[in-house]
Short mmCIF file of C-alpha atoms in Angstrom, two decimals:
data_model
loop_
_atom_site.label_atom_id
_atom_site.label_comp_id
_atom_site.label_asym_id
_atom_site.label_seq_id
_atom_site.Cartn_x
_atom_site.Cartn_y
_atom_site.Cartn_z
CA GLY A 1 0.30 -0.28 0.11
CA PHE A 2 1.28 3.28 -0.54
CA LYS A 3 2.41 5.51 2.04
CA GLN A 4 2.64 9.66 2.05
CA VAL A 5 5.40 10.74 3.62
CA THR A 6 6.06 14.57 4.75
CA LEU A 7 8.61 16.77 4.00
CA SER A 8 9.18 18.15 7.30
CA SER A 9 12.41 16.07 7.78
CA TYR A 10 13.30 16.60 4.48
CA PHE A 11 13.96 20.50 4.47
CA THR A 12 17.11 22.20 7.02
CA ARG A 13 15.56 25.14 8.88
CA ARG A 14 18.06 27.78 7.86
CA MET B 1 8.51 50.46 0.43
CA LEU B 2 7.61 48.21 -2.20
CA GLU B 3 6.21 49.14 -5.53
CA ALA B 4 6.32 46.52 -8.32
CA ARG B 5 4.33 46.93 -11.57
CA LEU B 6 4.03 44.44 -14.19
CA PRO B 7 3.03 44.68 -17.74
CA SER B 8 0.52 42.29 -17.74
CA ALA B 9 -1.97 40.63 -14.36
CA VAL B 10 -2.22 37.41 -16.76
CA THR B 11 1.58 35.87 -15.49
CA LEU B 12 0.26 36.53 -11.40
CA LYS B 13 -3.48 35.69 -12.13
CA LYS B 14 -1.05 32.35 -13.30
CA ILE B 15 0.42 31.80 -10.41
CA ILE B 16 -1.56 32.61 -7.52
CA ASP B 17 -3.75 30.38 -9.89
CA ALA B 18 -1.86 27.75 -9.73
CA VAL B 19 -0.75 27.35 -5.83
CA LYS B 20 -4.20 28.53 -3.95
CA GLU B 21 -5.04 25.00 -3.19
CA LEU B 22 -1.95 24.16 -1.92
CA VAL B 23 -0.81 27.61 -0.21
CA GLN B 24 -2.46 28.97 2.80
CA ASP B 25 -1.18 31.50 4.44
CA ALA B 26 2.38 33.04 3.71
CA ASN B 27 5.02 35.49 2.99
CA PHE B 28 6.19 37.24 0.06
CA ASP B 29 9.94 38.13 0.76
CA CYS B 30 10.67 41.08 -1.29
CA ASN B 31 14.16 42.20 -1.20
CA ASP B 32 15.89 44.25 -4.10
CA SER B 33 16.21 41.30 -6.33
CA GLY B 34 12.68 40.36 -6.42
CA ILE B 35 9.81 38.91 -4.58
CA ALA B 36 10.43 34.97 -3.29
CA LEU B 37 7.45 32.70 -2.15
CA GLN B 38 8.64 29.80 -0.03
CA ALA B 39 5.44 27.58 1.74
CA MET B 40 4.34 24.25 2.89
CA ASP B 41 1.11 22.74 2.03
CA SER B 42 -0.55 22.29 5.48
CA SER B 43 0.00 18.57 5.33
CA HIS B 44 3.73 19.44 4.42
CA VAL B 45 3.61 16.69 1.72
CA ALA B 46 4.51 19.78 -0.43
CA LEU B 47 6.51 22.92 -0.48
CA VAL B 48 5.79 25.58 -3.00
CA ALA B 49 9.70 27.89 -3.85
CA LEU B 50 8.73 30.74 -6.25
CA LEU B 51 11.11 33.68 -7.08
CA MET B 52 9.43 36.36 -9.97
CA ARG B 53 12.45 38.83 -10.47
CA ALA B 54 12.54 41.87 -10.10
CA GLU B 55 13.64 42.43 -14.58
CA GLY B 56 10.08 41.28 -14.48
CA PHE B 57 8.79 43.78 -13.13
CA ASP B 58 8.49 47.56 -14.79
CA PRO B 59 9.79 49.61 -12.31
CA TYR B 60 10.13 47.40 -9.35
CA ARG B 61 10.92 49.25 -6.31
CA CYS B 62 11.78 47.34 -3.07
CA ASP B 63 13.78 50.05 -0.29
CA ARG B 64 14.43 47.30 2.63
CA ASN B 65 13.08 43.60 3.33
CA ILE B 66 9.73 42.65 3.67
CA ALA B 67 7.46 39.94 4.47
CA LEU B 68 4.10 40.16 3.54
CA GLY B 69 1.90 37.66 5.15
CA ILE B 70 -0.77 37.27 2.34
CA ASN B 71 -4.00 34.52 2.84
CA PHE B 72 -3.37 33.09 -0.74
CA ALA B 73 -7.59 32.94 -1.27
CA THR B 74 -8.03 36.08 -0.40
CA LEU B 75 -5.55 37.07 -3.17
CA ALA B 76 -6.98 34.22 -5.23
CA LYS B 77 -10.57 36.14 -5.02
CA VAL B 78 -8.96 40.13 -6.05
CA MET B 79 -6.66 38.38 -8.95
CA LYS B 80 -10.07 37.40 -10.48
CA CYS B 81 -10.55 40.99 -11.14
CA ALA B 82 -8.00 41.97 -12.97
CA GLY B 83 -8.10 41.69 -16.88
CA ASN B 84 -5.41 39.17 -18.10
CA ASP B 85 -4.12 42.19 -20.58
CA ASP B 86 -4.57 44.30 -17.96
CA ASN B 87 -1.40 46.25 -16.27
CA LEU B 88 -0.35 45.20 -12.69
CA THR B 89 0.42 47.25 -9.56
CA ILE B 90 1.49 46.15 -6.33
CA LYS B 91 2.83 48.49 -3.68
CA ALA B 92 3.44 48.02 0.64
CA GLY B 93 4.22 51.26 2.70
CA GLU B 94 6.90 50.77 5.25
CA ASP B 95 4.94 49.59 8.14
CA ALA B 96 2.30 48.73 5.91
CA ASP B 97 -0.89 46.18 7.57
CA VAL B 98 -1.96 46.34 3.52
CA LEU B 99 -0.91 45.23 0.43
CA SER B 100 -2.48 47.36 -2.66
CA LEU B 101 -3.16 46.22 -6.11
CA MET B 102 -4.08 48.16 -8.63
CA PHE B 103 -5.44 46.96 -12.59
CA GLU B 104 -5.65 49.57 -15.00
CA SER B 105 -6.55 48.36 -18.78
CA THR B 106 -4.86 49.07 -21.57
CA ASN B 107 -5.94 51.88 -23.30
CA SER B 108 -6.64 53.17 -18.86
CA ASP B 109 -10.40 53.59 -19.48
CA ARG B 110 -9.90 51.46 -16.28
CA ILE B 111 -8.68 51.36 -12.94
CA SER B 112 -8.98 48.85 -9.99
CA GLU B 113 -8.23 49.16 -7.30
CA PHE B 114 -7.77 46.64 -4.03
CA ASP B 115 -6.27 46.67 -0.29
CA ILE B 116 -5.62 43.37 0.74
CA LYS B 117 -5.02 42.91 4.64
CA LEU B 118 -1.97 41.51 5.28
CA MET B 119 -1.26 39.41 8.48
CA ASP B 120 1.83 38.05 10.42
CA VAL B 121 2.90 34.87 8.85
CA ASP B 122 5.93 32.85 11.26
CA ALA B 123 7.62 30.40 8.38
CA ASP B 124 11.03 29.32 8.55
CA HIS B 125 13.00 29.93 5.51
CA LEU B 126 13.94 26.30 4.60
CA GLY B 127 16.74 25.17 2.19
CA ILE B 128 16.63 22.53 -0.39
CA PRO B 129 19.14 20.22 -0.12
CA GLU B 130 21.24 20.02 -3.53
CA THR B 131 20.33 16.93 -5.50
CA ASP B 132 21.80 14.38 -8.20
CA TYR B 133 18.94 12.58 -9.16
CA SER B 134 19.03 8.71 -10.52
CA ALA B 135 16.61 10.36 -13.04
CA THR B 136 15.47 13.52 -14.70
CA ILE B 137 12.63 13.52 -17.17
CA LYS B 138 11.35 16.94 -19.38
CA MET B 139 8.28 17.32 -21.20
CA PRO B 140 5.63 18.94 -21.94
CA SER B 141 4.14 20.23 -19.43
CA ALA B 142 0.32 20.21 -20.71
CA GLU B 143 1.19 16.27 -21.27
CA PHE B 144 2.26 15.69 -17.11
CA GLN B 145 -0.64 17.66 -16.74
CA ARG B 146 -2.63 15.56 -19.05
CA ILE B 147 -1.55 12.24 -17.92
CA CYS B 148 -1.97 13.23 -14.14
CA ARG B 149 -5.42 13.83 -15.04
CA ASP B 150 -6.20 10.60 -17.15
CA LEU B 151 -4.33 8.35 -14.47
CA SER B 152 -6.89 10.02 -11.75
CA VAL B 153 -9.82 7.97 -12.92
CA MET B 154 -7.58 4.77 -12.35
CA SER B 155 -6.18 5.27 -8.42
CA GLU B 156 -5.15 8.12 -6.39
CA THR B 157 -1.80 7.41 -6.51
CA VAL B 158 0.93 7.07 -9.84
CA THR B 159 3.63 4.99 -9.83
CA ILE B 160 6.47 7.03 -12.37
CA GLU B 161 9.41 4.73 -13.14
CA ALA B 162 12.50 5.90 -15.29
CA VAL B 163 13.93 3.26 -17.42
CA LYS B 164 16.61 4.11 -20.47
CA ASP B 165 14.86 5.82 -23.12
CA ALA B 166 11.22 5.81 -21.79
CA VAL B 167 9.26 6.73 -18.75
CA LYS B 168 6.00 4.82 -17.76
CA PHE B 169 3.22 6.54 -15.52
CA ILE B 170 1.33 3.73 -14.00
CA ALA B 171 -1.65 3.68 -11.83
CA SER B 172 -3.71 0.75 -10.56
CA GLY B 173 -6.92 0.47 -8.18
CA ASP B 174 -9.94 -1.13 -7.46
CA THR B 175 -11.62 -1.11 -10.84
CA GLY B 176 -8.68 -1.96 -12.81
CA SER B 177 -5.54 -0.07 -14.23
CA GLY B 178 -3.86 1.93 -16.65
CA SER B 179 0.07 2.75 -17.71
CA ILE B 180 0.71 5.29 -20.29
CA THR B 181 4.42 5.36 -21.45
CA VAL B 182 6.50 8.00 -22.92
CA LYS B 183 9.47 7.55 -25.22
CA PRO B 184 12.18 10.24 -25.99
CA ASN B 185 12.31 12.36 -29.51
CA GLN B 186 15.12 13.78 -30.55
CA ALA B 187 15.17 16.76 -33.12
CA VAL B 188 11.63 18.06 -32.85
CA ASP B 189 11.10 21.50 -33.75
CA LYS B 190 9.94 22.81 -30.70
CA LYS B 191 11.62 22.35 -28.22
CA ASP B 192 9.10 22.56 -25.69
CA MET B 193 8.03 19.35 -26.84
CA GLU B 194 11.17 17.49 -26.62
CA VAL B 195 11.10 14.73 -24.68
CA THR B 196 14.17 13.78 -23.12
CA VAL B 197 14.84 10.65 -20.32
CA THR B 198 18.29 11.19 -18.45
CA LEU B 199 19.22 8.55 -15.94
CA GLN B 200 21.74 7.71 -13.42
CA GLU B 201 20.22 4.48 -12.83
CA PRO B 202 16.30 3.33 -13.05
CA VAL B 203 14.12 4.44 -10.59
CA LYS B 204 10.28 3.88 -9.74
CA LEU B 205 8.91 5.30 -6.79
CA ALA B 206 4.87 6.11 -6.42
CA PHE B 207 3.08 9.68 -5.77
CA SER B 208 0.09 10.95 -4.54
CA LEU B 209 -1.57 12.96 -7.82
CA LYS B 210 -3.64 14.82 -5.49
CA TYR B 211 -0.73 16.55 -5.17
CA LEU B 212 0.48 16.14 -8.61
CA ASN B 213 -2.84 17.67 -10.32
CA HIS B 214 -1.85 20.70 -8.00
CA PHE B 215 1.52 21.54 -9.15
CA ALA B 216 0.29 20.57 -13.43
CA LYS B 217 -1.74 23.72 -12.70
CA ALA B 218 1.50 25.51 -13.65
CA SER B 219 1.45 24.35 -16.59
CA THR B 220 0.83 27.02 -18.34
CA LEU B 221 3.20 28.91 -17.10
CA ALA B 222 5.73 27.40 -18.99
CA GLY B 223 5.50 24.98 -21.91
CA SER B 224 8.32 22.45 -20.36
CA VAL B 225 8.45 20.45 -17.56
CA THR B 226 11.07 18.60 -15.92
CA LEU B 227 10.76 15.55 -13.35
CA SER B 228 13.52 14.42 -11.02
CA LEU B 229 13.23 11.60 -9.09
CA SER B 230 15.90 9.82 -6.29
CA ASP B 231 15.11 6.77 -4.21
CA ASP B 232 13.89 8.54 -0.39
CA VAL B 233 14.20 11.77 -1.16
CA PRO B 234 10.81 14.73 -3.01
CA LEU B 235 10.25 14.42 -6.32
CA MET B 236 11.08 18.00 -8.02
CA ILE B 237 9.07 19.26 -10.70
#
């Protein structure tokens, strides 16, 4: 099954 | 103080139309190089990053960096009141609490002015890491939009498989399945009609068609779209 992941952990907080 | 005039409003109309389903409240970060927007959708599944360069406006004036907190649903409604060929001026004073928009018809016989209230949007600026993608696909944006729309009839998700010399869009659901294969075409007359697949290694990833259909609304802004894919990193469109 398809599990949507979020982006939160991907981008670095500048 | 910001004052920026766009020769024809259609560009901003298309931009707002493309992002309004994804962005609720966000800042237009204005500085002397232009107006930038960076915002995630409410579920943090998608990030919109946009830069409208100062060169695209005439004149463009931004005395100091200013963040204009905007409700995009309101801005979308106001932009509906602009004619495609109107020239559009946006203005915000020093400690502005409104963004002023003025639409002037080509023969200046109709001038519309709107002020929308600005809001405080505290958004942290995100760094988008440089990524060396396994597969990069360039194709006509209208075709990408058509594929996303067509495959939505079969499923809510689409698997994009990039192999040497082809990219395959596959949708399978309870009622059946469908797939659309696009092959590179060399030496086409119009650059925008070109299809290229640049492959470091084959890749096969699944995405929500809801978001791809939102992204595809930006197809009117550019004739060609580039999809960049790698395992375990977000799809870049």
